[in-house]
Structure formats: structure tokens, C-alpha cells
PDB file of C-alpha atoms in Angstrom:
ATOM      1  CA  GLU A   1     -12.074  66.099   6.085  1.00  0.00           C
ATOM      2  CA  VAL A   2     -15.076  63.889   5.301  1.00  0.00           C
ATOM      3  CA  THR A   3     -18.409  65.506   6.110  1.00  0.00           C
ATOM      4  CA  LEU A   4     -21.986  64.388   5.564  1.00  0.00           C
ATOM      5  CA  MET A   5     -24.525  67.074   6.376  1.00  0.00           C
ATOM      6  CA  GLU A   6     -28.157  65.995   6.533  1.00  0.00           C
ATOM      7  CA  ALA A   7     -31.026  68.458   6.185  1.00  0.00           C
ATOM      8  CA  GLY A   8     -34.750  68.550   5.610  1.00  0.00           C
ATOM      9  CA  GLY A   9     -36.103  66.932   8.737  1.00  0.00           C
ATOM     10  CA  GLY A  10     -38.862  68.251  10.944  1.00  0.00           C
ATOM     11  CA  SER A  11     -42.384  67.520  12.074  1.00  0.00           C
ATOM     12  CA  ILE A  12     -44.942  66.233   9.602  1.00  0.00           C
ATOM     13  CA  ALA A  13     -48.394  64.730   9.801  1.00  0.00           C
ATOM     14  CA  ALA A  14     -49.052  61.094   9.056  1.00  0.00           C
ATOM     15  CA  GLY A  15     -49.710  60.600   5.374  1.00  0.00           C
ATOM     16  CA  GLY A  16     -47.515  63.530   4.411  1.00  0.00           C
ATOM     17  CA  SER A  17     -44.203  63.754   2.598  1.00  0.00           C
ATOM     18  CA  VAL A  18     -40.742  65.129   3.248  1.00  0.00           C
ATOM     19  CA  ARG A  19     -37.445  65.090   1.386  1.00  0.00           C
ATOM     20  CA  LEU A  20     -34.164  64.641   3.182  1.00  0.00           C
ATOM     21  CA  SER A  21     -30.857  65.740   1.703  1.00  0.00           C
ATOM     22  CA  CYS A  22     -27.283  64.859   2.519  1.00  0.00           C
ATOM     23  CA  ALA A  23     -24.501  67.133   1.299  1.00  0.00           C
ATOM     24  CA  ALA A  24     -21.208  65.301   1.035  1.00  0.00           C
ATOM     25  CA  SER A  25     -17.720  66.772   0.989  1.00  0.00           C
ATOM     26  CA  GLY A  26     -14.134  65.750   1.566  1.00  0.00           C
ATOM     27  CA  PHE A  27     -14.221  62.612  -0.595  1.00  0.00           C
ATOM     28  CA  ASN A  28     -15.055  61.429  -4.099  1.00  0.00           C
ATOM     29  CA  PHE A  29     -18.828  61.138  -3.710  1.00  0.00           C
ATOM     30  CA  GLY A  30     -19.440  59.717  -7.171  1.00  0.00           C
ATOM     31  CA  ILE A  31     -17.491  56.501  -6.587  1.00  0.00           C
ATOM     32  CA  ASN A  32     -19.057  55.642  -3.247  1.00  0.00           C
ATOM     33  CA  VAL A  33     -22.107  53.553  -2.444  1.00  0.00           C
ATOM     34  CA  MET A  34     -24.400  55.580  -0.190  1.00  0.00           C
ATOM     35  CA  SER A  35     -27.215  54.599   2.126  1.00  0.00           C
ATOM     36  CA  TRP A  36     -29.660  55.775   4.771  1.00  0.00           C
ATOM     37  CA  VAL A  37     -30.060  54.216   8.205  1.00  0.00           C
ATOM     38  CA  ARG A  38     -32.617  55.300  10.782  1.00  0.00           C
ATOM     39  CA  GLN A  39     -32.964  55.036  14.524  1.00  0.00           C
ATOM     40  CA  ALA A  40     -36.285  55.494  16.280  1.00  0.00           C
ATOM     41  CA  PRO A  41     -36.127  57.201  19.687  1.00  0.00           C
ATOM     42  CA  GLY A  42     -34.633  54.828  22.242  1.00  0.00           C
ATOM     43  CA  ALA A  43     -34.411  52.037  19.684  1.00  0.00           C
ATOM     44  CA  GLY A  44     -31.800  50.314  17.562  1.00  0.00           C
ATOM     45  CA  LEU A  45     -30.498  50.916  14.066  1.00  0.00           C
ATOM     46  CA  GLU A  46     -32.515  50.046  10.971  1.00  0.00           C
ATOM     47  CA  TRP A  47     -31.180  50.083   7.413  1.00  0.00           C
ATOM     48  CA  VAL A  48     -33.585  51.990   5.139  1.00  0.00           C
ATOM     49  CA  ALA A  49     -32.180  52.172   1.618  1.00  0.00           C
ATOM     50  CA  GLY A  50     -29.008  52.141  -0.444  1.00  0.00           C
ATOM     51  CA  ILE A  51     -27.861  53.296  -3.851  1.00  0.00           C
ATOM     52  CA  ARG A  52     -24.809  52.320  -5.850  1.00  0.00           C
ATOM     53  CA  THR A  53     -22.527  54.768  -7.594  1.00  0.00           C
ATOM     54  CA  THR A  54     -24.492  55.629 -10.734  1.00  0.00           C
ATOM     55  CA  GLY A  55     -27.894  55.045  -9.189  1.00  0.00           C
ATOM     56  CA  GLY A  56     -28.380  51.997 -11.365  1.00  0.00           C
ATOM     57  CA  THR A  57     -28.947  49.738  -8.374  1.00  0.00           C
ATOM     58  CA  ILE A  58     -31.294  50.854  -5.619  1.00  0.00           C
ATOM     59  CA  LEU A  59     -32.319  48.730  -2.654  1.00  0.00           C
ATOM     60  CA  TYR A  60     -34.908  49.239   0.075  1.00  0.00           C
ATOM     61  CA  ALA A  61     -35.907  47.661   3.349  1.00  0.00           C
ATOM     62  CA  ASP A  62     -39.319  46.003   3.184  1.00  0.00           C
ATOM     63  CA  SER A  63     -40.660  48.463   5.772  1.00  0.00           C
ATOM     64  CA  VAL A  64     -40.260  51.427   3.415  1.00  0.00           C
ATOM     65  CA  LYS A  65     -40.545  49.839  -0.037  1.00  0.00           C
ATOM     66  CA  GLY A  66     -43.100  51.677  -2.155  1.00  0.00           C
ATOM     67  CA  ARG A  67     -43.152  54.714   0.139  1.00  0.00           C
ATOM     68  CA  PHE A  68     -39.536  55.961   0.263  1.00  0.00           C
ATOM     69  CA  SER A  69     -37.295  56.834  -2.646  1.00  0.00           C
ATOM     70  CA  ILE A  70     -33.523  57.219  -2.583  1.00  0.00           C
ATOM     71  CA  SER A  71     -31.652  59.163  -5.250  1.00  0.00           C
ATOM     72  CA  ARG A  72     -28.331  60.868  -5.794  1.00  0.00           C
ATOM     73  CA  ASP A  73     -26.938  63.785  -7.749  1.00  0.00           C
ATOM     74  CA  ASN A  74     -23.252  63.102  -8.324  1.00  0.00           C
ATOM     75  CA  SER A  75     -22.776  66.536  -9.941  1.00  0.00           C
ATOM     76  CA  ARG A  76     -23.832  68.180  -6.671  1.00  0.00           C
ATOM     77  CA  ASN A  77     -22.394  65.563  -4.284  1.00  0.00           C
ATOM     78  CA  THR A  78     -25.827  65.132  -2.771  1.00  0.00           C
ATOM     79  CA  LEU A  79     -27.883  62.177  -1.602  1.00  0.00           C
ATOM     80  CA  HIS A  80     -31.643  62.381  -1.150  1.00  0.00           C
ATOM     81  CA  LEU A  81     -34.348  60.377   0.571  1.00  0.00           C
ATOM     82  CA  SER A  82     -37.971  61.151  -0.207  1.00  0.00           C
ATOM     83  CA  LEU A  83     -40.405  59.936   2.414  1.00  0.00           C
ATOM     84  CA  ASN A  84     -43.983  59.624   1.186  1.00  0.00           C
ATOM     85  CA  ASN A  85     -47.148  58.499   2.931  1.00  0.00           C
ATOM     86  CA  VAL A  86     -45.270  58.606   6.220  1.00  0.00           C
ATOM     87  CA  ARG A  87     -46.476  56.781   9.303  1.00  0.00           C
ATOM     88  CA  VAL A  88     -46.005  57.469  12.993  1.00  0.00           C
ATOM     89  CA  ASP A  89     -43.507  54.609  13.162  1.00  0.00           C
ATOM     90  CA  ASP A  90     -41.299  56.397  10.612  1.00  0.00           C
ATOM     91  CA  THR A  91     -40.386  58.803  13.414  1.00  0.00           C
ATOM     92  CA  ALA A  92     -36.616  58.501  13.749  1.00  0.00           C
ATOM     93  CA  MET A  93     -33.213  60.050  13.376  1.00  0.00           C
ATOM     94  CA  TYR A  94     -32.174  59.476   9.777  1.00  0.00           C
ATOM     95  CA  TYR A  95     -28.460  59.028   9.137  1.00  0.00           C
ATOM     96  CA  CYS A  96     -26.716  59.478   5.798  1.00  0.00           C
ATOM     97  CA  VAL A  97     -23.982  56.839   5.445  1.00  0.00           C
ATOM     98  CA  ARG A  98     -21.022  56.524   3.110  1.00  0.00           C
ATOM     99  CA  GLY A  99     -21.033  52.823   2.369  1.00  0.00           C
ATOM    100  CA  MET A 100     -23.570  50.082   2.931  1.00  0.00           C
ATOM    101  CA  TYR A 101     -21.787  46.744   3.090  1.00  0.00           C
ATOM    102  CA  GLY A 102     -19.359  47.575   5.867  1.00  0.00           C
ATOM    103  CA  GLY A 103     -15.741  48.601   5.572  1.00  0.00           C
ATOM    104  CA  SER A 104     -13.020  50.700   7.105  1.00  0.00           C
ATOM    105  CA  ASP A 105     -14.155  53.764   5.182  1.00  0.00           C
ATOM    106  CA  GLU A 106     -17.764  53.666   6.328  1.00  0.00           C
ATOM    107  CA  TYR A 107     -18.749  57.075   7.656  1.00  0.00           C
ATOM    108  CA  TRP A 108     -21.995  58.392   9.184  1.00  0.00           C
ATOM    109  CA  GLY A 109     -23.424  61.890   9.233  1.00  0.00           C
ATOM    110  CA  HIS A 110     -24.799  63.400  12.432  1.00  0.00           C
ATOM    111  CA  GLY A 111     -28.366  62.614  11.434  1.00  0.00           C
ATOM    112  CA  VAL A 112     -31.590  64.540  10.912  1.00  0.00           C
ATOM    113  CA  LEU A 113     -34.734  64.041  12.971  1.00  0.00           C
ATOM    114  CA  VAL A 114     -38.089  63.295  11.370  1.00  0.00           C
ATOM    115  CA  THR A 115     -41.109  63.335  13.653  1.00  0.00           C
ATOM    116  CA  VAL A 116     -44.438  62.057  12.344  1.00  0.00           C
ATOM    117  CA  SER A 117     -47.569  62.932  14.279  1.00  0.00           C
ATOM    118  CA  SER A 118     -50.971  61.373  14.002  1.00  0.00           C
TER     119      SER A 118
ATOM    120  CA  GLN B   1     -35.743  39.660   6.573  1.00  0.00           C
ATOM    121  CA  SER B   2     -32.648  38.316   8.305  1.00  0.00           C
ATOM    122  CA  VAL B   3     -32.123  39.059  11.953  1.00  0.00           C
ATOM    123  CA  LEU B   4     -29.004  39.430  14.040  1.00  0.00           C
ATOM    124  CA  THR B   5     -29.400  38.777  17.752  1.00  0.00           C
ATOM    125  CA  GLN B   6     -27.392  40.489  20.479  1.00  0.00           C
ATOM    126  CA  PRO B   7     -27.784  40.434  24.247  1.00  0.00           C
ATOM    127  CA  PRO B   8     -29.545  43.643  25.293  1.00  0.00           C
ATOM    128  CA  SER B   9     -27.032  44.414  28.017  1.00  0.00           C
ATOM    129  CA  ALA B  10     -23.565  43.577  29.271  1.00  0.00           C
ATOM    130  CA  SER B  11     -21.452  44.860  32.124  1.00  0.00           C
ATOM    131  CA  GLY B  12     -17.997  44.589  33.564  1.00  0.00           C
ATOM    132  CA  ALA B  13     -15.621  46.270  35.953  1.00  0.00           C
ATOM    133  CA  PRO B  14     -12.707  48.367  34.750  1.00  0.00           C
ATOM    134  CA  GLY B  15      -9.864  46.153  33.639  1.00  0.00           C
ATOM    135  CA  GLN B  16     -12.052  43.153  32.936  1.00  0.00           C
ATOM    136  CA  ASN B  17     -12.560  41.569  29.532  1.00  0.00           C
ATOM    137  CA  ILE B  18     -16.029  41.573  27.994  1.00  0.00           C
ATOM    138  CA  VAL B  19     -17.444  39.671  25.014  1.00  0.00           C
ATOM    139  CA  ILE B  20     -20.566  40.745  23.113  1.00  0.00           C
ATOM    140  CA  SER B  21     -22.104  38.173  20.793  1.00  0.00           C
ATOM    141  CA  CYS B  22     -24.025  38.552  17.554  1.00  0.00           C
ATOM    142  CA  SER B  23     -25.763  35.507  16.104  1.00  0.00           C
ATOM    143  CA  GLY B  24     -27.475  35.242  12.753  1.00  0.00           C
ATOM    144  CA  SER B  25     -30.788  33.572  11.960  1.00  0.00           C
ATOM    145  CA  ARG B  26     -29.301  32.809   8.558  1.00  0.00           C
ATOM    146  CA  PRO B  27     -25.661  31.776   8.056  1.00  0.00           C
ATOM    147  CA  GLY B  28     -25.174  33.916   4.953  1.00  0.00           C
ATOM    148  CA  PRO B  29     -24.742  37.360   6.497  1.00  0.00           C
ATOM    149  CA  ILE B  30     -22.220  36.294   9.119  1.00  0.00           C
ATOM    150  CA  ILE B  31     -19.966  34.313   6.827  1.00  0.00           C
ATOM    151  CA  GLY B  32     -20.686  36.342   3.694  1.00  0.00           C
ATOM    152  CA  PRO B  33     -18.090  38.292   1.700  1.00  0.00           C
ATOM    153  CA  TYR B  34     -18.429  41.471   3.748  1.00  0.00           C
ATOM    154  CA  GLY B  35     -18.309  39.929   7.187  1.00  0.00           C
ATOM    155  CA  VAL B  36     -19.574  41.703  10.280  1.00  0.00           C
ATOM    156  CA  THR B  37     -19.216  45.346  11.254  1.00  0.00           C
ATOM    157  CA  TRP B  38     -19.337  46.464  14.868  1.00  0.00           C
ATOM    158  CA  PHE B  39     -20.401  49.986  15.813  1.00  0.00           C
ATOM    159  CA  GLN B  40     -19.956  51.975  19.008  1.00  0.00           C
ATOM    160  CA  GLN B  41     -22.571  54.633  19.751  1.00  0.00           C
ATOM    161  CA  PHE B  42     -22.604  57.168  22.562  1.00  0.00           C
ATOM    162  CA  PRO B  43     -25.880  58.892  23.508  1.00  0.00           C
ATOM    163  CA  GLY B  44     -26.822  61.620  21.066  1.00  0.00           C
ATOM    164  CA  THR B  45     -24.080  60.803  18.590  1.00  0.00           C
ATOM    165  CA  ALA B  46     -23.757  58.856  15.354  1.00  0.00           C
ATOM    166  CA  PRO B  47     -22.429  55.292  15.376  1.00  0.00           C
ATOM    167  CA  LYS B  48     -18.731  54.778  14.722  1.00  0.00           C
ATOM    168  CA  VAL B  49     -17.070  51.682  13.260  1.00  0.00           C
ATOM    169  CA  VAL B  50     -14.830  49.840  15.733  1.00  0.00           C
ATOM    170  CA  ILE B  51     -14.504  46.547  13.808  1.00  0.00           C
ATOM    171  CA  TYR B  52     -15.067  45.804  10.114  1.00  0.00           C
ATOM    172  CA  SER B  53     -14.772  42.649   8.009  1.00  0.00           C
ATOM    173  CA  SER B  54     -15.408  40.717  11.237  1.00  0.00           C
ATOM    174  CA  ASP B  55     -11.916  41.083  12.693  1.00  0.00           C
ATOM    175  CA  ARG B  56     -10.255  44.194  11.344  1.00  0.00           C
ATOM    176  CA  ARG B  57      -9.802  47.381  13.296  1.00  0.00           C
ATOM    177  CA  PRO B  58      -9.869  50.870  11.713  1.00  0.00           C
ATOM    178  CA  SER B  59      -6.982  53.154  12.469  1.00  0.00           C
ATOM    179  CA  GLY B  60      -7.554  55.103  15.631  1.00  0.00           C
ATOM    180  CA  VAL B  61      -9.536  52.371  17.395  1.00  0.00           C
ATOM    181  CA  PRO B  62      -7.656  51.050  20.449  1.00  0.00           C
ATOM    182  CA  ASP B  63      -6.274  47.537  20.111  1.00  0.00           C
ATOM    183  CA  ARG B  64      -8.343  46.588  23.161  1.00  0.00           C
ATOM    184  CA  PHE B  65     -11.154  46.050  20.654  1.00  0.00           C
ATOM    185  CA  SER B  66     -11.130  42.850  18.604  1.00  0.00           C
ATOM    186  CA  GLY B  67     -13.629  40.849  16.579  1.00  0.00           C
ATOM    187  CA  SER B  68     -14.018  37.220  15.635  1.00  0.00           C
ATOM    188  CA  ILE B  69     -16.356  34.733  13.990  1.00  0.00           C
ATOM    189  CA  SER B  70     -17.272  31.218  15.040  1.00  0.00           C
ATOM    190  CA  GLY B  71     -19.801  29.347  12.926  1.00  0.00           C
ATOM    191  CA  THR B  72     -22.807  31.616  12.426  1.00  0.00           C
ATOM    192  CA  SER B  73     -21.938  33.924  15.288  1.00  0.00           C
ATOM    193  CA  ALA B  74     -19.670  36.917  15.605  1.00  0.00           C
ATOM    194  CA  SER B  75     -18.155  38.391  18.740  1.00  0.00           C
ATOM    195  CA  LEU B  76     -16.765  41.722  19.827  1.00  0.00           C
ATOM    196  CA  THR B  77     -14.202  41.495  22.623  1.00  0.00           C
ATOM    197  CA  ILE B  78     -13.039  44.445  24.672  1.00  0.00           C
ATOM    198  CA  ASN B  79      -9.961  43.691  26.737  1.00  0.00           C
ATOM    199  CA  GLY B  80      -9.092  45.792  29.769  1.00  0.00           C
ATOM    200  CA  LEU B  81     -12.445  47.555  29.960  1.00  0.00           C
ATOM    201  CA  GLN B  82     -12.275  51.302  30.537  1.00  0.00           C
ATOM    202  CA  ALA B  83     -14.949  53.732  31.704  1.00  0.00           C
ATOM    203  CA  GLU B  84     -14.907  55.437  28.308  1.00  0.00           C
ATOM    204  CA  ASP B  85     -16.050  52.185  26.674  1.00  0.00           C
ATOM    205  CA  GLU B  86     -19.521  52.548  28.196  1.00  0.00           C
ATOM    206  CA  ALA B  87     -21.770  52.850  25.145  1.00  0.00           C
ATOM    207  CA  ASP B  88     -24.198  50.968  22.935  1.00  0.00           C
ATOM    208  CA  TYR B  89     -22.677  48.425  20.541  1.00  0.00           C
ATOM    209  CA  TYR B  90     -24.314  47.166  17.351  1.00  0.00           C
ATOM    210  CA  CYS B  91     -23.358  44.448  14.920  1.00  0.00           C
ATOM    211  CA  ALA B  92     -24.326  44.620  11.262  1.00  0.00           C
ATOM    212  CA  SER B  93     -23.884  42.535   8.158  1.00  0.00           C
ATOM    213  CA  TRP B  94     -24.944  42.496   4.534  1.00  0.00           C
ATOM    214  CA  ASP B  95     -27.224  39.649   3.509  1.00  0.00           C
ATOM    215  CA  THR B  96     -26.264  39.011  -0.098  1.00  0.00           C
ATOM    216  CA  GLY B  97     -29.161  36.613  -0.549  1.00  0.00           C
ATOM    217  CA  LEU B  98     -31.815  39.110   0.513  1.00  0.00           C
ATOM    218  CA  ASN B  99     -29.952  42.300  -0.520  1.00  0.00           C
ATOM    219  CA  PHE B 100     -30.519  43.732   2.898  1.00  0.00           C
ATOM    220  CA  ARG B 101     -28.362  45.175   5.641  1.00  0.00           C
ATOM    221  CA  ALA B 102     -29.225  43.613   8.972  1.00  0.00           C
ATOM    222  CA  PHE B 103     -28.456  45.208  12.309  1.00  0.00           C
ATOM    223  CA  GLY B 104     -28.434  43.548  15.689  1.00  0.00           C
ATOM    224  CA  GLY B 105     -30.708  45.016  18.323  1.00  0.00           C
ATOM    225  CA  GLY B 106     -27.778  46.560  20.181  1.00  0.00           C
ATOM    226  CA  THR B 107     -26.042  45.845  23.476  1.00  0.00           C
ATOM    227  CA  LYS B 108     -25.847  48.471  26.189  1.00  0.00           C
ATOM    228  CA  LEU B 109     -22.443  48.101  27.845  1.00  0.00           C
ATOM    229  CA  THR B 110     -22.133  49.352  31.389  1.00  0.00           C
ATOM    230  CA  VAL B 111     -18.756  49.782  33.058  1.00  0.00           C
ATOM    231  CA  LEU B 112     -19.315  49.198  36.753  1.00  0.00           C
TER     232      LEU B 112
END
């Protein structure tokens, strides 16, 4: 069974940092593109970042470029998202996603909540 | 970055057919190599794929759900609406020109 388990969320002050993790199991993590998508409370979905299989290609949304960093550890089947210099509008549920381009095998974790206070 | 536009709300009675549109500000994402993905999201849960590659349905999704493309717009059709279809629906596509995944703003579907 495919599982994506996010962790690391919580409440942080504006300007602070937090690192999210996503533990993957039930599939061959190393051959899958992975990404993060967020959803602010009561709002729609927003793509945040993506990383290809070896980490050689990394892409970010303009809204987080220079502040967030995505990485992966294929030996531990884990995806990370480091959030630095966070802002109040970074408050959202952050979802770990297998895939990025769309496809029948796209799968989303349950999400982890990050709340940024001023 | 590219934007996909959806109507904020839609509604229909049980048994009716409903169409949700998704139009692109740039033609690339809609007619690009990856097509359009449609997600269904219930409150408090993660989105789930109901249509991928614009018109393909994952196993386990009822055949009442179908997708199509016309020009620079995509559509999700739900035939024979059921109460359990009440949810938020999002379209998404990959913009190969901008290397960016665009999401529509979402459509809240109400079954009357």
C-alpha cells in the first residue's frame, strides 16, 4: 500500500524556519518525481516545489523561490521541504505528492499544517 | 505565472449532468504533453485524482466522471449526479514553458 506520511509542521513566528519531512513507503521512491503542494485555510491548491528522481532538477513556484528548499534522500525514502524566512501567508496545509505532471499514479499524503504568526 | 480559471461554484440535482470548465490564460498547459488533471477534494481530506491526461479515468473512479478538451479549455463532466459527488473540484496542468504546475481556483459542487 502506498503511503506518504508528512511530519514537522506546527506554529512558527514570521521570519522563522521549519523543515517538513515526508516518509514514503509502498512504492519505489527513487524512481518517482516528488513535489509539494500547499493549501491555505479555505483556499485553493498551490504548487510549491518539485524534484526529479536524482535531485538533479529542482523547480519552485515564484512565491517561494529563494526561501524554500526541496530535497530528497532516496536511501531513506524521504522527501523534505525547508521553509525559511516564513511569512504569514505561508500558513497552509502542505501536501507531499508522488508525481508533479499529472498521471494515474499521482498520490497525495494527508498533509501537515504550518501556521505562521506575526 | 500561468493561470487556470474555473467557476467558483456549480450545482445540480441528483441525476442531472454537470459540466465544470477550466480555461487557460496560455494555450500551452491545456494542450501540452501532460494534459489536464482533475481532482476531487472532500472537506478535511487530501485531493484525489478523478481524471488524468485530460480524458482518462483512474481505476476505481466511477464512469460517471469524464474529461475532455476543446481549444484552450478543459471540462469535467459528471453524468447522473449523486449526493456523494458533492465536493470541491480542481483542474491542474503542467506548463512546460514556465516549468510550473498551475491549479485552477477550484469549483465547489453542490448537489441540491
